């Protein structure tokens, strides 16, 4: 044992004598530093200009380090092993070792070199961050990023290249294989294949990092087994002196643990891949086909009682649904989240069976005869995502974010009463501030757990839930109680830019132009959400806005930065507009007609009122360019070709088209209508439309009837 | 041996190795993967067989192709090869002529790989889309193959002459620059991938339809081509 430690130590010392190794270390560290600024060169412009805390910049550094380091160290491995082969016999005699032991020694010393490089790099990054970025260096975040993203990437590169080198006995082939795997990692949409840089771009500044790290860890698990499996395969095929591949294998295979390791590790990898636990690609969110609704059954009431276990990322639910129907028995479907295991289903108190519809996240349940039926579903577990970058809900240590689309409360596909009554309760650790929909009716505390009871009447069944360590600000605008929930970490910016002023302005503007807020008896809740879901969302009387809006750092007041700020305010205005169009008045979707068009248009009018026509014009010109961009697209011009594509590609193209229609074409049409009627008159007719249809829905036809316009009149040229 | 015979011998020696066959295999798989997975929806909304999509295809594939060229140079400068060198050339031959022949051999062997890439892509387009207007791909080929091909050929020789170990560093360089959008400007954007990615957003429809590239980009491609040739010329003459 001591001999081996000494041997490894000698190897490490030998490595440091190579000039190439010094260059390699320097280059890797340079990339670690360049990576600190990665956020500001990401494709999503909304992420630029965030205040650069450790949590925002650490992952970029690890990713860039991994991107460059993996190829560099993979190459170094080949150079070293290649050298071994030439000088191998000499060393073997000197060290009195078997060849494969020498390989292991070389690999271990290389890994030690990698660890040294990362530690040295971390020191340099620490200096750069404290002196240049002038923010606190959060060791924990860096240790995780370097330990789980950066280091494994290089480790895999070393193991994979040496494995392939031993199999092929050829350095070119090994390097090309590395290049191929590298290519796969950089271009794949499947997070399991992103072995170099991983799928994650950055962590939230205030919420837990778990929503991304669980994917990273699973990815690492997968590649540990693959790369070790390939190395074992290499040891199996490693050439014996003057013997061919087959003969060598027979000799190597006599050490039984080698073939056993090959089979075991590769089977394990296969198992890990096929039993991926975090994603459900059959999620309803990704399904274009419309679900079938049983119109003979009417949902009248939901009583959800949910307990969260943030530390474990889990929840437990007992949900009661009350339905009205004719006397006869009926079969209904519920959309579930497949990460949540159903423990029992009861109809009128009696246990009953249920069945998953194949390849979907829906279950079928039979409701017994009788005019009123109570269905109780009990389930528990973790929320699954539809796709690694489509976050509809997560539960983590200090942040819970559950949109209705995550189906954390299973959604029955039935008709609904005019106003479905929701009487719910959530229980979670006392340090978290819960923000349920509707209004809170009671808060009870017991043994460090708080239970929040809430109530809501809703047409659209929008049941989101949000919680984190928030600070709450309450202020009154035009008779509305506005509750603002933000992270205490972002208070300075909130104050500096006086975001409260803009929120007040937005609410006042809509009240004045469109009409009184529909839910004056309820508070309007504005919640800061993590950047795992960018943009904003409006659920019943709750609005969520991604954290970057509350966490900017504008350093050199360029027009780009000014623009970023306008877009932030526009996002706020858009989501608040949904309280009028979407929550107050439901807008019946008839593409391009939907609440999105009205929300885009209204927020643009607010921007005009607050910042002037120049700003609102520039913001609306974005709609025009996105329409032109869509019209130029090949698959838009040749819809008959779309059918030839794979299903996910078809969905992507259809979604892009739909988005442009809802978010760009419709607002442009509304602008055109405004031009025809005159701004004042057009806004007045919108106000009438709002008043007449409050708590109901409004269709495209009703819009035309009210404005005396036709489809043709507002169609874009 | 006459010069032509030496060249023929060199090429045959290059393309009969298992790493050459493996290169062909990897690059063919890559070609299919890029066309069938990454560009099936077309590059940024253009047709999958538009010159833009073809440019993106070339920019991606060429980064791995450049690595293959560098690997060929690494073999030329490896110790083993240097020992063999004396044996092949019975007649005395000047050093610069030796490397000129080596360079041409690598260039031709690599061109053969390129030919396979192009034939495969043409075949793919014909079979999947019934598309055969290959003339529109000529300009993308000029702009996205020549610069990085000549740079890898010239830089490989030039750096190999100085120090073969630095040659290894070109491998990550080509891979990272080619496959990861670092937003590199002009000359550093060896494959043109960053250009395609960043500047496409600002183009209007007319430019997109006509496949017009900016002057700066064309200039940078010209410079890279000239630079590649110069490096090759100088590389042949450098004394080891
Ligand atoms: Zn919206």
Short mmCIF file of C-alpha atoms in Angstrom, two decimals, chain A residues 3-389:
data_model
loop_
_atom_site.label_atom_id
_atom_site.label_comp_id
_atom_site.label_asym_id
_atom_site.label_seq_id
_atom_site.Cartn_x
_atom_site.Cartn_y
_atom_site.Cartn_z
CA UNK A 3 4.59 1.59 -2.12
CA UNK A 4 1.63 2.53 -4.22
CA UNK A 5 1.08 5.84 -2.48
CA UNK A 6 4.70 6.61 -3.07
CA UNK A 7 4.38 5.56 -6.68
CA UNK A 8 1.40 7.85 -7.21
CA UNK A 9 3.19 10.67 -5.49
CA UNK A 10 6.19 10.19 -7.77
CA UNK A 11 3.87 10.27 -10.76
CA UNK A 12 2.32 13.53 -9.63
CA UNK A 13 5.73 15.07 -9.16
CA UNK A 14 6.70 13.84 -12.60
CA UNK A 15 3.59 15.42 -14.08
CA UNK A 16 4.41 18.78 -12.61
CA UNK A 17 7.76 18.71 -14.32
CA UNK A 18 6.06 18.69 -17.72
CA UNK A 19 5.75 22.14 -19.26
CA UNK A 20 2.58 21.00 -20.97
CA UNK A 21 0.91 20.36 -17.63
CA UNK A 22 1.63 23.88 -16.46
CA UNK A 23 0.10 25.28 -19.66
CA UNK A 24 -2.91 23.02 -19.17
CA UNK A 25 -3.48 24.21 -15.61
CA UNK A 26 -3.17 27.85 -16.63
CA UNK A 27 -5.59 27.50 -19.54
CA UNK A 28 -8.17 25.74 -17.41
CA UNK A 29 -8.02 28.45 -14.78
CA UNK A 30 -8.33 31.17 -17.40
CA UNK A 31 -11.53 29.55 -18.62
CA UNK A 32 -12.83 29.29 -15.07
CA UNK A 33 -12.45 33.05 -14.79
CA UNK A 34 -13.96 33.82 -18.20
CA UNK A 35 -16.92 31.66 -17.19
CA UNK A 36 -17.73 34.01 -14.31
CA UNK A 37 -19.25 36.34 -16.88
CA UNK A 38 -21.15 33.62 -18.73
CA UNK A 39 -24.59 34.81 -17.60
CA UNK A 40 -24.19 38.01 -19.54
CA UNK A 41 -23.56 36.17 -22.77
CA UNK A 42 -26.42 33.68 -22.46
CA UNK A 43 -29.07 33.42 -25.16
CA UNK A 44 -31.78 34.60 -22.81
CA UNK A 45 -31.30 38.37 -22.66
CA UNK A 46 -33.59 38.70 -19.65
CA UNK A 47 -30.86 37.01 -17.58
CA UNK A 48 -28.28 39.66 -18.45
CA UNK A 49 -27.59 42.47 -15.98
CA UNK A 50 -28.43 40.48 -12.89
CA UNK A 51 -26.63 41.38 -9.69
CA UNK A 52 -23.66 39.06 -9.80
CA UNK A 53 -23.69 37.16 -6.55
CA UNK A 54 -21.92 33.84 -6.07
CA UNK A 55 -25.08 31.95 -6.91
CA UNK A 56 -25.44 33.75 -10.19
CA UNK A 57 -21.87 33.40 -11.43
CA UNK A 58 -20.49 30.21 -9.86
CA UNK A 59 -22.09 27.73 -12.24
CA UNK A 60 -20.85 29.64 -15.30
CA UNK A 61 -17.30 29.33 -14.04
CA UNK A 62 -17.71 25.60 -13.46
CA UNK A 63 -19.28 25.09 -16.88
CA UNK A 64 -16.60 26.95 -18.80
CA UNK A 65 -13.93 25.15 -16.83
CA UNK A 66 -15.57 21.84 -17.71
CA UNK A 67 -15.97 22.73 -21.38
CA UNK A 68 -12.30 23.42 -21.85
CA UNK A 69 -10.83 21.25 -19.12
CA UNK A 70 -12.54 18.06 -20.26
CA UNK A 71 -10.90 18.15 -23.70
CA UNK A 72 -7.56 19.31 -22.33
CA UNK A 73 -7.32 16.61 -19.71
CA UNK A 74 -8.73 13.98 -22.04
CA UNK A 75 -5.90 14.83 -24.39
CA UNK A 76 -3.36 14.77 -21.60
CA UNK A 77 -4.52 11.28 -20.71
CA UNK A 78 -3.81 10.06 -24.22
CA UNK A 79 -0.40 11.70 -24.28
CA UNK A 80 0.54 10.06 -21.00
CA UNK A 81 -0.79 6.61 -21.83
CA UNK A 82 0.82 6.77 -25.23
CA UNK A 83 4.12 7.56 -23.60
CA UNK A 84 3.63 4.64 -21.25
CA UNK A 85 3.29 2.29 -24.10
CA UNK A 86 6.65 3.31 -25.46
CA UNK A 87 8.47 3.43 -22.20
CA UNK A 88 6.12 1.00 -20.55
CA UNK A 89 8.32 -2.04 -20.41
CA UNK A 90 11.12 -0.11 -18.74
CA UNK A 91 8.87 1.35 -16.06
CA UNK A 92 7.25 -1.98 -15.45
CA UNK A 93 10.53 -3.59 -14.67
CA UNK A 94 11.56 -0.74 -12.44
CA UNK A 95 8.30 -0.60 -10.52
CA UNK A 96 7.76 -4.32 -10.56
CA UNK A 97 4.14 -3.73 -11.53
CA UNK A 98 1.68 -5.11 -13.97
CA UNK A 99 0.79 -2.91 -16.88
CA UNK A 100 -2.79 -2.38 -15.79
CA UNK A 101 -1.67 -1.33 -12.34
CA UNK A 102 0.53 1.24 -13.99
CA UNK A 103 -2.48 2.54 -15.93
CA UNK A 104 -4.48 2.87 -12.74
CA UNK A 105 -1.60 4.71 -11.09
CA UNK A 106 -1.37 7.09 -14.04
CA UNK A 107 -5.11 7.76 -13.95
CA UNK A 108 -5.10 8.39 -10.22
CA UNK A 109 -2.20 10.80 -10.46
CA UNK A 110 -3.98 12.63 -13.28
CA UNK A 111 -7.10 12.89 -11.14
CA UNK A 112 -5.02 14.30 -8.30
CA UNK A 113 -3.66 16.83 -10.75
CA UNK A 114 -7.22 17.78 -11.70
CA UNK A 115 -8.17 18.27 -8.07
CA UNK A 116 -5.10 20.43 -7.56
CA UNK A 117 -5.98 22.48 -10.62
CA UNK A 118 -9.53 23.03 -9.44
CA UNK A 119 -8.44 24.04 -5.94
CA UNK A 120 -5.88 26.45 -7.36
CA UNK A 121 -8.49 27.78 -9.78
CA UNK A 122 -10.95 28.24 -6.95
CA UNK A 123 -8.39 30.33 -5.11
CA UNK A 124 -7.89 32.52 -8.18
CA UNK A 125 -11.65 32.82 -8.66
CA UNK A 126 -11.97 33.77 -5.01
CA UNK A 127 -9.47 36.58 -5.51
CA UNK A 128 -11.12 37.73 -8.75
CA UNK A 129 -14.56 37.69 -7.20
CA UNK A 130 -13.64 39.60 -4.07
CA UNK A 131 -11.48 42.16 -5.86
CA UNK A 132 -13.19 42.67 -9.19
CA UNK A 133 -16.78 41.57 -8.67
CA UNK A 134 -16.71 42.69 -5.04
CA UNK A 135 -19.31 40.21 -3.86
CA UNK A 136 -19.24 37.63 -1.12
CA UNK A 137 -17.60 34.35 -2.12
CA UNK A 138 -20.03 31.59 -1.10
CA UNK A 139 -17.76 28.61 -0.61
CA UNK A 140 -20.62 26.12 -0.46
CA UNK A 141 -21.95 27.08 -3.87
CA UNK A 142 -18.52 26.88 -5.43
CA UNK A 143 -17.70 23.58 -3.79
CA UNK A 144 -20.88 22.12 -5.20
CA UNK A 145 -20.43 23.59 -8.68
CA UNK A 146 -16.81 22.57 -8.99
CA UNK A 147 -17.34 19.28 -7.20
CA UNK A 148 -20.41 18.11 -9.08
CA UNK A 149 -20.27 19.88 -12.43
CA UNK A 150 -16.64 20.71 -13.15
CA UNK A 151 -14.64 17.89 -11.58
CA UNK A 152 -16.82 15.01 -12.82
CA UNK A 153 -16.72 16.37 -16.38
CA UNK A 154 -12.93 16.09 -16.39
CA UNK A 155 -13.03 12.81 -14.53
CA UNK A 156 -15.33 11.32 -17.17
CA UNK A 157 -13.11 12.67 -19.93
CA UNK A 158 -10.09 10.96 -18.37
CA UNK A 159 -11.87 7.66 -17.74
CA UNK A 160 -13.59 7.56 -21.12
CA UNK A 161 -10.49 8.39 -23.14
CA UNK A 162 -8.30 5.93 -21.28
CA UNK A 163 -10.98 3.27 -21.65
CA UNK A 164 -11.31 3.84 -25.38
CA UNK A 165 -7.53 4.06 -25.68
CA UNK A 166 -7.14 0.65 -24.12
CA UNK A 167 -9.86 -0.81 -26.33
CA UNK A 168 -8.63 0.63 -29.62
CA UNK A 169 -4.92 0.78 -28.82
CA UNK A 170 -4.85 3.96 -30.90
CA UNK A 171 -4.55 7.53 -29.69
CA UNK A 172 -6.26 9.12 -32.71
CA UNK A 173 -9.29 6.93 -32.35
CA UNK A 174 -9.53 7.73 -28.65
CA UNK A 175 -9.33 11.45 -29.23
CA UNK A 176 -11.92 11.27 -31.99
CA UNK A 177 -14.25 9.32 -29.74
CA UNK A 178 -13.81 11.99 -27.10
CA UNK A 179 -14.61 14.61 -29.72
CA UNK A 180 -17.74 12.69 -30.69
CA UNK A 181 -18.96 12.39 -27.10
CA UNK A 182 -18.14 16.05 -26.55
CA UNK A 183 -20.21 16.94 -29.59
CA UNK A 184 -23.10 14.89 -28.24
CA UNK A 185 -22.93 16.62 -24.88
CA UNK A 186 -22.92 20.10 -26.33
CA UNK A 187 -25.74 19.60 -28.80
CA UNK A 188 -28.14 17.26 -27.01
CA UNK A 189 -31.45 18.34 -25.53
CA UNK A 190 -31.48 15.28 -23.31
CA UNK A 191 -30.04 16.32 -19.98
CA UNK A 192 -28.73 12.81 -19.35
CA UNK A 193 -26.35 13.19 -22.29
CA UNK A 194 -24.95 16.58 -21.25
CA UNK A 195 -21.96 15.03 -19.49
CA UNK A 196 -19.60 17.97 -19.95
CA UNK A 197 -21.39 21.21 -19.14
CA UNK A 198 -24.67 19.78 -17.75
CA UNK A 199 -28.06 21.25 -18.65
CA UNK A 200 -28.09 23.91 -15.93
CA UNK A 201 -27.25 27.52 -16.69
CA UNK A 202 -27.45 29.15 -13.29
CA UNK A 203 -28.90 28.88 -9.84
CA UNK A 204 -31.55 31.02 -8.30
CA UNK A 205 -30.22 33.77 -6.10
CA UNK A 206 -32.75 33.18 -3.32
CA UNK A 207 -34.40 29.81 -3.85
CA UNK A 208 -32.78 26.46 -3.21
CA UNK A 209 -30.53 25.07 -5.92
CA UNK A 210 -32.19 21.68 -5.78
CA UNK A 211 -34.52 22.13 -8.77
CA UNK A 212 -31.43 22.00 -10.99
CA UNK A 213 -29.10 19.93 -8.86
CA UNK A 214 -31.28 16.84 -8.75
CA UNK A 215 -30.89 16.63 -12.54
CA UNK A 216 -27.16 17.28 -12.38
CA UNK A 217 -26.68 14.57 -9.75
CA UNK A 218 -28.64 12.02 -11.74
CA UNK A 219 -26.68 12.88 -14.84
CA UNK A 220 -23.46 12.36 -12.86
CA UNK A 221 -24.64 9.01 -11.58
CA UNK A 222 -25.32 7.90 -15.13
CA UNK A 223 -21.91 8.94 -16.41
CA UNK A 224 -20.00 7.54 -13.45
CA UNK A 225 -21.31 4.13 -14.37
CA UNK A 226 -20.72 4.64 -18.10
CA UNK A 227 -17.19 5.94 -17.78
CA UNK A 228 -16.16 3.32 -15.25
CA UNK A 229 -17.80 0.71 -17.47
CA UNK A 230 -15.81 1.89 -20.48
CA UNK A 231 -12.61 1.87 -18.43
CA UNK A 232 -13.32 -1.68 -17.28
CA UNK A 233 -13.99 -2.60 -20.91
CA UNK A 234 -10.63 -1.06 -21.72
CA UNK A 235 -8.90 -3.15 -19.09
CA UNK A 236 -10.57 -6.21 -20.56
CA UNK A 237 -9.33 -5.46 -24.07
CA UNK A 238 -5.93 -4.04 -23.13
CA UNK A 239 -3.34 -5.61 -25.42
CA UNK A 240 -0.92 -8.13 -24.01
CA UNK A 241 2.61 -8.10 -25.28
CA UNK A 242 2.61 -9.12 -28.95
CA UNK A 243 -0.89 -10.53 -28.80
CA UNK A 244 -4.07 -9.65 -30.67
CA UNK A 245 -7.25 -8.19 -29.24
CA UNK A 246 -9.01 -11.55 -28.84
CA UNK A 247 -6.18 -13.39 -27.19
CA UNK A 248 -5.54 -10.46 -24.87
CA UNK A 249 -9.15 -10.46 -23.85
CA UNK A 250 -9.03 -14.12 -22.94
CA UNK A 251 -6.01 -13.54 -20.75
CA UNK A 252 -7.38 -10.36 -19.15
CA UNK A 253 -10.72 -12.01 -18.57
CA UNK A 254 -9.15 -14.55 -16.29
CA UNK A 255 -9.17 -11.90 -13.61
CA UNK A 256 -12.87 -12.42 -13.13
CA UNK A 257 -13.60 -9.05 -11.53
CA UNK A 258 -12.87 -7.27 -14.81
CA UNK A 259 -15.59 -8.83 -17.00
CA UNK A 260 -17.94 -8.72 -14.02
CA UNK A 261 -17.29 -4.99 -13.63
CA UNK A 262 -17.90 -4.44 -17.35
CA UNK A 263 -21.24 -6.18 -17.34
CA UNK A 264 -22.30 -4.77 -13.97
CA UNK A 265 -21.44 -1.15 -14.72
CA UNK A 266 -22.87 -1.06 -18.21
CA UNK A 267 -26.09 -2.75 -17.08
CA UNK A 268 -26.29 -0.24 -14.25
CA UNK A 269 -25.92 2.60 -16.75
CA UNK A 270 -28.69 1.14 -18.87
CA UNK A 271 -30.88 0.81 -15.81
CA UNK A 272 -30.21 4.39 -14.74
CA UNK A 273 -31.04 5.65 -18.20
CA UNK A 274 -34.25 3.69 -18.61
CA UNK A 275 -35.55 4.45 -15.12
CA UNK A 276 -35.10 8.19 -15.24
CA UNK A 277 -37.17 9.38 -12.25
CA UNK A 278 -37.45 13.15 -12.68
CA UNK A 279 -39.15 13.66 -16.02
CA UNK A 280 -42.41 12.54 -17.51
CA UNK A 281 -42.33 13.19 -21.23
CA UNK A 282 -45.96 12.09 -21.53
CA UNK A 283 -47.00 15.07 -19.41
CA UNK A 284 -50.23 16.77 -20.40
CA UNK A 285 -48.33 20.04 -20.79
CA UNK A 286 -46.60 18.63 -23.88
CA UNK A 287 -49.69 17.08 -25.35
CA UNK A 288 -51.26 18.94 -28.22
CA UNK A 289 -54.40 16.86 -28.43
CA UNK A 290 -57.31 18.31 -26.49
CA UNK A 291 -58.43 16.19 -23.53
CA UNK A 292 -61.97 14.82 -23.58
CA UNK A 293 -64.15 16.46 -20.98
CA UNK A 294 -67.13 14.67 -19.49
CA UNK A 295 -69.75 17.42 -19.76
CA UNK A 296 -72.40 15.43 -17.88
CA UNK A 297 -70.51 15.79 -14.61
CA UNK A 298 -70.19 19.18 -12.93
CA UNK A 299 -67.47 19.99 -10.44
CA UNK A 300 -68.74 22.23 -7.64
CA UNK A 301 -66.18 22.11 -4.87
CA UNK A 302 -62.59 21.11 -4.14
CA UNK A 303 -61.20 20.61 -0.63
CA UNK A 304 -57.46 20.07 -0.94
CA UNK A 305 -55.45 19.41 2.21
CA UNK A 306 -51.76 19.38 1.41
CA UNK A 307 -48.72 18.87 3.63
CA UNK A 308 -45.30 19.80 2.28
CA UNK A 309 -41.98 18.25 3.27
CA UNK A 310 -39.60 20.78 1.70
CA UNK A 311 -36.45 19.09 3.03
CA UNK A 312 -37.35 15.94 1.15
CA UNK A 313 -38.88 17.78 -1.78
CA UNK A 314 -42.10 15.89 -1.21
CA UNK A 315 -45.78 16.51 -0.56
CA UNK A 316 -48.73 14.55 0.74
CA UNK A 317 -52.25 15.33 -0.40
CA UNK A 318 -55.79 14.47 0.53
CA UNK A 319 -58.12 16.09 -1.98
CA UNK A 320 -61.89 15.93 -1.92
CA UNK A 321 -63.91 16.77 -5.01
CA UNK A 322 -67.67 17.29 -4.98
CA UNK A 323 -69.50 16.64 -8.24
CA UNK A 324 -73.11 17.07 -9.35
CA UNK A 325 -74.55 14.90 -12.08
CA UNK A 326 -77.55 12.90 -13.22
CA UNK A 327 -78.38 9.76 -11.32
CA UNK A 328 -76.47 7.35 -13.55
CA UNK A 329 -72.90 6.19 -12.99
CA UNK A 330 -70.28 8.20 -14.86
CA UNK A 331 -66.65 7.68 -15.77
CA UNK A 332 -64.36 10.71 -15.48
CA UNK A 333 -60.69 11.43 -16.06
CA UNK A 334 -58.26 13.34 -13.87
CA UNK A 335 -54.95 14.81 -14.96
CA UNK A 336 -52.31 13.80 -12.42
CA UNK A 337 -48.63 14.34 -11.94
CA UNK A 338 -46.94 10.98 -12.37
CA UNK A 339 -44.35 11.82 -9.74
CA UNK A 340 -47.15 11.70 -7.16
CA UNK A 341 -48.17 8.15 -6.27
CA UNK A 342 -51.83 7.60 -5.60
CA UNK A 343 -52.36 5.81 -2.30
CA UNK A 344 -56.13 5.65 -2.31
CA UNK A 345 -59.20 6.65 -4.29
CA UNK A 346 -62.56 6.72 -2.56
CA UNK A 347 -65.99 7.45 -3.97
CA UNK A 348 -68.53 8.46 -1.34
CA UNK A 349 -66.16 7.10 1.27
CA UNK A 350 -65.77 3.68 -0.34
CA UNK A 351 -62.40 2.60 -1.76
CA UNK A 352 -62.52 2.18 -5.50
CA UNK A 353 -60.19 1.26 -8.34
CA UNK A 354 -58.59 3.57 -10.87
CA UNK A 355 -56.62 3.10 -14.03
CA UNK A 356 -53.90 5.08 -15.80
CA UNK A 357 -54.60 5.71 -19.46
CA UNK A 358 -51.65 4.22 -21.29
CA UNK A 359 -48.90 6.68 -22.21
CA UNK A 360 -50.56 9.60 -20.43
CA UNK A 361 -50.65 11.21 -17.00
CA UNK A 362 -54.44 10.76 -16.74
CA UNK A 363 -56.43 8.34 -14.63
CA UNK A 364 -59.97 7.09 -15.06
CA UNK A 365 -62.33 6.79 -12.12
CA UNK A 366 -65.94 5.64 -12.03
CA UNK A 367 -68.32 7.83 -10.04
CA UNK A 368 -71.11 5.90 -8.38
CA UNK A 369 -74.74 6.69 -9.13
CA UNK A 370 -76.41 9.48 -7.23
CA UNK A 371 -76.78 13.16 -7.92
CA UNK A 372 -74.00 14.32 -5.65
CA UNK A 373 -70.78 12.36 -5.46
CA UNK A 374 -67.74 12.89 -3.32
CA UNK A 375 -64.41 11.75 -4.68
CA UNK A 376 -61.41 11.56 -2.38
CA UNK A 377 -57.93 11.08 -3.84
CA UNK A 378 -54.89 10.63 -1.61
CA UNK A 379 -51.40 10.85 -3.07
CA UNK A 380 -47.82 11.65 -2.18
CA UNK A 381 -44.36 12.01 -3.69
CA UNK A 382 -42.30 14.42 -5.76
CA UNK A 383 -43.42 16.52 -8.68
CA UNK A 384 -42.14 15.39 -12.06
CA UNK A 385 -41.28 17.90 -14.79
CA UNK A 386 -42.56 17.63 -18.36
CA UNK A 387 -39.07 18.56 -19.60
CA UNK A 388 -35.83 19.51 -17.88
CA UNK A 389 -36.22 23.14 -18.91
#
